[in-house]
Coordinates of N, CA and C and ligand atoms in Angstrom, one line a residue:
M1 N 14.7 11.0 -20.0 CA 13.7 11.1 -19.0 C 12.7 12.2 -19.4
E2 N 11.9 11.9 -20.4 CA 10.9 12.8 -20.9 C 9.7 12.0 -21.2
K3 N 8.5 12.7 -21.2 CA 7.3 12.0 -21.7 C 6.4 13.1 -22.3
T4 N 5.4 12.6 -23.0 CA 4.5 13.6 -23.7 C 3.3 14.0 -22.8
C5 N 3.1 15.2 -22.6 CA 2.0 15.7 -21.8 C 0.7 15.6 -22.6
P6 N -0.5 15.4 -22.0 CA -1.8 15.3 -22.7 C -2.0 16.5 -23.6
C7 N -1.3 17.7 -23.3 CA -1.5 18.8 -24.2 C -0.6 18.8 -25.5
G8 N 0.3 17.7 -25.5 CA 1.1 17.5 -26.7 C 2.5 18.0 -26.6
E9 N 2.8 18.8 -25.6 CA 4.2 19.3 -25.4 C 5.0 18.2 -24.6
T10 N 6.3 18.5 -24.5 CA 7.2 17.5 -23.8 C 7.2 17.9 -22.3
M11 N 7.1 16.8 -21.5 CA 7.2 17.0 -20.0 C 8.7 16.6 -19.6
R12 N 9.3 17.4 -18.8 CA 10.6 17.1 -18.3 C 10.7 16.9 -16.8
I13 N 11.6 16.1 -16.4 CA 11.7 15.8 -15.0 C 12.4 17.0 -14.3
Q14 N 11.8 17.4 -13.2 CA 12.4 18.4 -12.3 C 12.3 17.9 -10.9
L15 N 13.2 18.4 -10.0 CA 13.1 18.0 -8.6 C 12.4 19.2 -7.9
R16 N 11.3 18.8 -7.3 CA 10.4 19.8 -6.6 C 10.3 19.5 -5.1
T17 N 9.9 20.5 -4.4 CA 9.6 20.4 -3.0 C 8.1 20.2 -2.8
I18 N 7.8 19.2 -2.1 CA 6.4 18.9 -1.9 C 6.0 19.0 -0.4
V19 N 5.0 19.7 -0.1 CA 4.5 19.9 1.3 C 3.4 18.9 1.5
Y20 N 3.6 18.0 2.5 CA 2.6 17.0 2.8 C 1.9 17.3 4.1
Q21 N 0.5 17.4 4.0 CA -0.3 17.7 5.2 C 0.2 18.8 6.1
D22 N 0.8 19.7 5.5 CA 1.4 20.9 6.2 C 2.4 20.5 7.3
Q23 N 2.9 19.3 7.3 CA 3.8 18.8 8.3 C 5.2 18.5 7.8
V24 N 5.2 18.0 6.6 CA 6.4 17.5 6.1 C 6.8 18.3 4.8
E25 N 8.0 18.8 4.8 CA 8.5 19.4 3.6 C 9.5 18.5 2.9
L26 N 9.1 17.9 1.8 CA 9.9 16.9 1.2 C 10.6 17.5 0.0
E27 N 12.0 17.6 0.0 CA 12.7 18.2 -1.1 C 13.2 17.1 -2.1
D28 N 13.5 17.5 -3.2 CA 14.1 16.7 -4.3 C 13.2 15.5 -4.7
V29 N 11.9 15.8 -4.9 CA 11.0 14.8 -5.4 C 10.9 14.9 -6.9
P30 N 11.2 13.9 -7.6 CA 11.2 14.0 -9.1 C 9.8 14.0 -9.6
V31 N 9.5 15.1 -10.4 CA 8.2 15.4 -10.9 C 8.3 15.7 -12.4
Y32 N 7.4 15.2 -13.2 CA 7.3 15.6 -14.6 C 6.6 16.9 -14.7
T33 N 7.2 17.9 -15.3 CA 6.5 19.2 -15.5 C 6.4 19.6 -16.9
C34 N 5.3 20.1 -17.3 CA 5.1 20.6 -18.6 C 5.2 22.1 -18.6
G35 N 6.2 22.6 -19.5 CA 6.5 24.0 -19.5 C 5.4 24.8 -20.2
S36 N 4.5 24.1 -20.9 CA 3.5 24.8 -21.7 C 2.2 25.0 -20.9
C37 N 1.6 23.9 -20.3 CA 0.4 24.0 -19.6 C 0.5 24.0 -18.1
G38 N 1.8 23.7 -17.6 CA 2.0 23.7 -16.2 C 1.6 22.5 -15.4
R39 N 1.2 21.4 -16.2 CA 0.8 20.2 -15.5 C 2.0 19.5 -14.8
N40 N 1.7 19.0 -13.6 CA 2.7 18.3 -12.8 C 2.3 16.8 -12.6
E41 N 3.2 15.9 -12.7 CA 2.9 14.5 -12.5 C 4.1 13.9 -11.8
L42 N 3.8 13.1 -10.7 CA 4.8 12.5 -10.0 C 5.5 11.4 -10.9
Y43 N 6.8 11.3 -10.8 CA 7.5 10.3 -11.6 C 7.1 9.0 -11.0
S44 N 6.5 8.1 -11.8 CA 5.8 6.9 -11.3 C 6.8 5.9 -10.7
E45 N 8.0 5.9 -11.1 CA 9.0 4.9 -10.5 C 9.2 5.1 -9.0
V46 N 9.0 6.4 -8.6 CA 9.3 6.6 -7.1 C 8.0 6.6 -6.3
K47 N 6.9 6.3 -6.9 CA 5.6 6.4 -6.2 C 5.6 5.5 -4.9
T48 N 5.9 4.3 -5.1 CA 5.9 3.3 -3.9 C 6.8 3.8 -2.8
S49 N 8.0 4.2 -3.2 CA 9.0 4.6 -2.2 C 8.5 5.9 -1.5
L50 N 7.9 6.8 -2.2 CA 7.4 8.0 -1.7 C 6.3 7.8 -0.7
T51 N 5.3 6.9 -1.1 CA 4.2 6.6 -0.2 C 4.7 6.0 1.1
G52 N 5.6 5.0 0.9 CA 6.2 4.3 2.1 C 6.8 5.3 3.1
L53 N 7.6 6.2 2.5 CA 8.3 7.2 3.4 C 7.3 8.1 4.1
L54 N 6.3 8.6 3.4 CA 5.3 9.5 4.0 C 4.5 8.7 5.1
E55 N 4.2 7.5 4.9 CA 3.5 6.7 5.9 C 4.4 6.6 7.2
K56 N 5.6 6.3 6.9 CA 6.6 6.2 8.1 C 6.7 7.5 8.8
L57 N 6.7 8.6 8.1 CA 6.9 9.9 8.7 C 5.6 10.3 9.5
E58 N 4.5 9.8 9.0 CA 3.2 10.1 9.6 C 3.2 9.4 11.0
M59 N 3.7 8.2 11.0 CA 3.7 7.4 12.2 C 4.7 8.1 13.3
D60 N 5.8 8.5 12.8 CA 6.8 9.1 13.6 C 6.3 10.5 14.2
N61 N 5.4 11.0 13.4 CA 5.0 12.4 13.7 C 3.6 12.5 14.3
K62 N 3.1 11.5 15.0 CA 1.8 11.5 15.5 C 1.5 12.6 16.4
Q63 N 2.5 12.9 17.3 CA 2.2 14.0 18.3 C 2.7 15.4 17.7
K64 N 1.9 15.8 16.7 CA 2.0 17.2 16.2 C 3.3 17.9 16.4
Q65 N 4.3 17.5 15.8 CA 5.6 18.1 15.9 C 5.7 19.3 15.0
P66 N 6.7 20.2 15.2 CA 6.8 21.2 14.1 C 7.2 20.6 12.8
K67 N 7.0 21.4 11.8 CA 7.2 20.9 10.4 C 8.6 20.3 10.2
V68 N 8.7 19.2 9.6 CA 10.0 18.6 9.4 C 10.4 18.8 7.9
K69 N 11.7 18.9 7.6 CA 12.2 19.1 6.3 C 13.1 17.9 6.0
I70 N 12.8 17.2 4.9 CA 13.5 16.0 4.6 C 13.8 16.0 3.1
S71 N 15.0 15.5 2.8 CA 15.4 15.4 1.4 C 15.0 14.0 0.9
F72 N 14.2 13.9 -0.1 CA 13.8 12.6 -0.6 C 14.9 11.8 -1.2
S73 N 16.0 12.5 -1.7 CA 17.1 11.8 -2.3 C 17.9 11.1 -1.3
E74 N 17.7 11.4 0.0 CA 18.4 10.6 1.0 C 17.7 9.2 1.2
H75 N 16.5 9.1 0.7 CA 15.7 7.9 0.9 C 15.4 7.2 -0.3
N76 N 15.7 7.8 -1.4 CA 15.3 7.2 -2.7 C 16.5 7.4 -3.7
E77 N 16.9 6.2 -4.2 CA 18.1 6.2 -5.1 C 17.9 6.9 -6.4
L78 N 16.6 6.8 -6.9 CA 16.3 7.4 -8.2 C 16.3 9.0 -8.1
A79 N 15.8 9.4 -7.0 CA 15.8 10.9 -6.7 C 17.3 11.4 -6.6
L80 N 18.1 10.6 -6.0 CA 19.5 10.9 -5.8 C 20.2 10.9 -7.2
L81 N 19.9 9.9 -8.0 CA 20.4 9.8 -9.3 C 20.1 11.1 -10.2
I82 N 18.8 11.4 -10.1 CA 18.3 12.6 -10.9 C 19.0 13.9 -10.4
S83 N 19.1 14.0 -9.1 CA 19.7 15.2 -8.6 C 21.2 15.2 -9.0
K84 N 21.9 14.1 -9.0 CA 23.3 14.1 -9.4 C 23.4 14.4 -10.9
A85 N 22.5 13.8 -11.7 CA 22.5 14.0 -13.2 C 22.2 15.4 -13.5
S86 N 21.5 16.2 -12.7 CA 21.2 17.6 -13.0 C 22.2 18.5 -12.4
D87 N 23.2 18.0 -11.7 CA 24.2 18.8 -11.1 C 25.3 19.1 -12.1
P88 N 25.6 20.3 -12.4 CA 26.6 20.7 -13.4 C 27.9 19.9 -13.2
E89 N 28.3 19.5 -12.0 CA 29.5 18.8 -11.7 C 29.5 17.5 -12.4
H90 N 28.3 16.9 -12.7 CA 28.3 15.6 -13.3 C 27.7 15.5 -14.7
W91 N 27.6 16.8 -15.3 CA 26.9 16.8 -16.6 C 27.6 16.0 -17.7
N92 N 28.9 15.8 -17.5 CA 29.7 15.1 -18.6 C 29.6 13.6 -18.4
E93 N 29.1 13.1 -17.3 CA 29.1 11.7 -17.0 C 27.8 11.1 -17.5
P94 N 27.9 9.9 -18.2 CA 26.6 9.3 -18.5 C 25.9 8.7 -17.3
V95 N 24.6 8.6 -17.4 CA 23.8 8.1 -16.2 C 24.3 6.8 -15.8
Q96 N 24.6 5.9 -16.8 CA 25.1 4.6 -16.5 C 26.3 4.6 -15.6
A97 N 27.2 5.5 -15.8 CA 28.4 5.6 -15.0 C 28.1 6.1 -13.6
L98 N 27.1 7.1 -13.5 CA 26.7 7.5 -12.2 C 26.1 6.4 -11.4
L99 N 25.3 5.5 -12.1 CA 24.7 4.4 -11.4 C 25.7 3.4 -10.9
E100 N 26.7 3.1 -11.8 CA 27.7 2.2 -11.4 C 28.6 2.7 -10.2
N101 N 28.9 3.9 -10.3 CA 29.6 4.5 -9.1 C 28.9 4.4 -7.8
R102 N 27.5 4.7 -7.9 CA 26.7 4.6 -6.7 C 26.6 3.2 -6.2
I103 N 26.5 2.2 -7.1 CA 26.4 0.8 -6.7 C 27.7 0.4 -6.0
N104 N 28.8 0.8 -6.6 CA 30.1 0.5 -5.9 C 30.2 1.1 -4.5
E105 N 29.7 2.4 -4.4 CA 29.7 3.1 -3.2 C 28.9 2.3 -2.1
L106 N 27.7 1.9 -2.6 CA 26.8 1.2 -1.6 C 27.3 -0.1 -1.2
L107 N 28.0 -0.8 -2.2 CA 28.6 -2.1 -1.8 C 29.7 -2.0 -0.8
D108 N 30.5 -0.9 -1.0 CA 31.6 -0.6 0.0 C 31.0 -0.4 1.4
L109 N 29.9 0.4 1.4 CA 29.3 0.7 2.7 C 28.7 -0.5 3.3
L110 N 28.1 -1.4 2.4 CA 27.5 -2.6 2.9 C 28.6 -3.5 3.6
L111 N 29.8 -3.5 3.0 CA 30.9 -4.3 3.7 C 31.2 -3.7 5.1
V112 N 31.2 -2.4 5.1 CA 31.5 -1.8 6.4 C 30.4 -2.1 7.4
A113 N 29.1 -2.0 7.0 CA 28.0 -2.2 7.8 C 28.0 -3.7 8.3
Q114 N 28.3 -4.6 7.4 CA 28.4 -6.0 7.8 C 29.5 -6.3 8.8
S115 N 30.6 -5.6 8.6 CA 31.7 -5.9 9.5 C 31.5 -5.3 10.9
L116 N 30.5 -4.3 10.9 CA 30.2 -3.7 12.2 C 29.0 -4.5 12.8
N117 N 28.5 -5.5 12.1 CA 27.3 -6.2 12.5 C 26.1 -5.2 12.7
D118 N 26.0 -4.2 11.9 CA 24.9 -3.3 12.0 C 23.8 -3.7 11.0
D119 N 22.9 -4.5 11.6 CA 21.8 -5.1 10.7 C 20.9 -4.0 10.1
A120 N 20.5 -3.0 10.9 CA 19.6 -2.0 10.4 C 20.3 -1.2 9.2
W121 N 21.5 -0.9 9.4 CA 22.2 -0.2 8.3 C 22.3 -1.1 7.1
S122 N 22.7 -2.4 7.3 CA 22.8 -3.3 6.2 C 21.5 -3.4 5.4
A123 N 20.4 -3.5 6.2 CA 19.1 -3.6 5.5 C 18.8 -2.4 4.7
E124 N 19.1 -1.2 5.3 CA 18.8 0.0 4.6 C 19.7 0.1 3.2
L125 N 20.9 -0.4 3.3 CA 21.8 -0.4 2.1 C 21.3 -1.4 1.1
R126 N 20.8 -2.5 1.5 CA 20.3 -3.5 0.6 C 19.0 -3.0 -0.1
D127 N 18.2 -2.3 0.7 CA 17.0 -1.7 0.1 C 17.4 -0.7 -1.0
K128 N 18.4 0.1 -0.7 CA 18.8 1.1 -1.7 C 19.4 0.4 -3.0
L129 N 20.1 -0.7 -2.8 CA 20.6 -1.4 -3.9 C 19.5 -2.0 -4.7
S130 N 18.4 -2.5 -4.1 CA 17.3 -3.1 -4.8 C 16.5 -2.0 -5.6
Q131 N 16.5 -0.8 -5.0 CA 15.8 0.3 -5.8 C 16.6 0.6 -7.1
I132 N 17.9 0.5 -7.0 CA 18.7 0.7 -8.3 C 18.5 -0.5 -9.2
A133 N 18.5 -1.7 -8.7 CA 18.3 -2.9 -9.5 C 16.9 -2.8 -10.2
D134 N 15.9 -2.4 -9.5 CA 14.5 -2.3 -10.1 C 14.5 -1.2 -11.2
Y135 N 15.2 -0.1 -11.0 CA 15.3 0.9 -12.0 C 16.0 0.4 -13.2
S136 N 17.2 -0.3 -13.0 CA 18.0 -0.7 -14.1 C 17.2 -1.7 -15.0
R137 N 16.4 -2.6 -14.3 CA 15.6 -3.5 -15.1 C 14.6 -2.8 -15.9
S138 N 13.9 -1.8 -15.3 CA 12.8 -1.2 -16.0 C 13.4 -0.3 -17.2
A139 N 14.6 0.2 -17.0 CA 15.2 1.1 -18.0 C 15.6 0.2 -19.2
L140 N 15.9 -1.1 -19.0 CA 16.3 -1.9 -20.1 C 15.2 -2.5 -20.9
T141 N 14.0 -2.5 -20.3 CA 12.9 -3.2 -21.0 C 12.1 -2.2 -21.8
Ligands
LIG201 ZN1 1.1 20.3 -21.0

């Protein structure tokens, strides 16, 4: 997960906290950072998910509430994957194994959600599974 910065150096992914419109503090957002010139770039795979989440928060937050703090990795599987992969506890595990464990975990939860007839939860879990599927496809091509 690296790319080349316009300055020629290597950009690496880091999880950053982003403050949005002074209202939302969003933690664990994957951002490419260049150690040489300091350029930051949002990891493009999470752009759609991030925009959707911010729109939803804006709707929830119409009546000027105090600042909310949210972890992006609770809403985005890629951010979760990156935070797991950068956790020393998981350094020895290949990303593919982390992905497979997460898929199994989500499938187990989906079974629970379905047996409880919890449609909202099932939909949320399916959405997370499709985020992983999208990523796996793009990583293979
Ligand atoms: Zn640079």
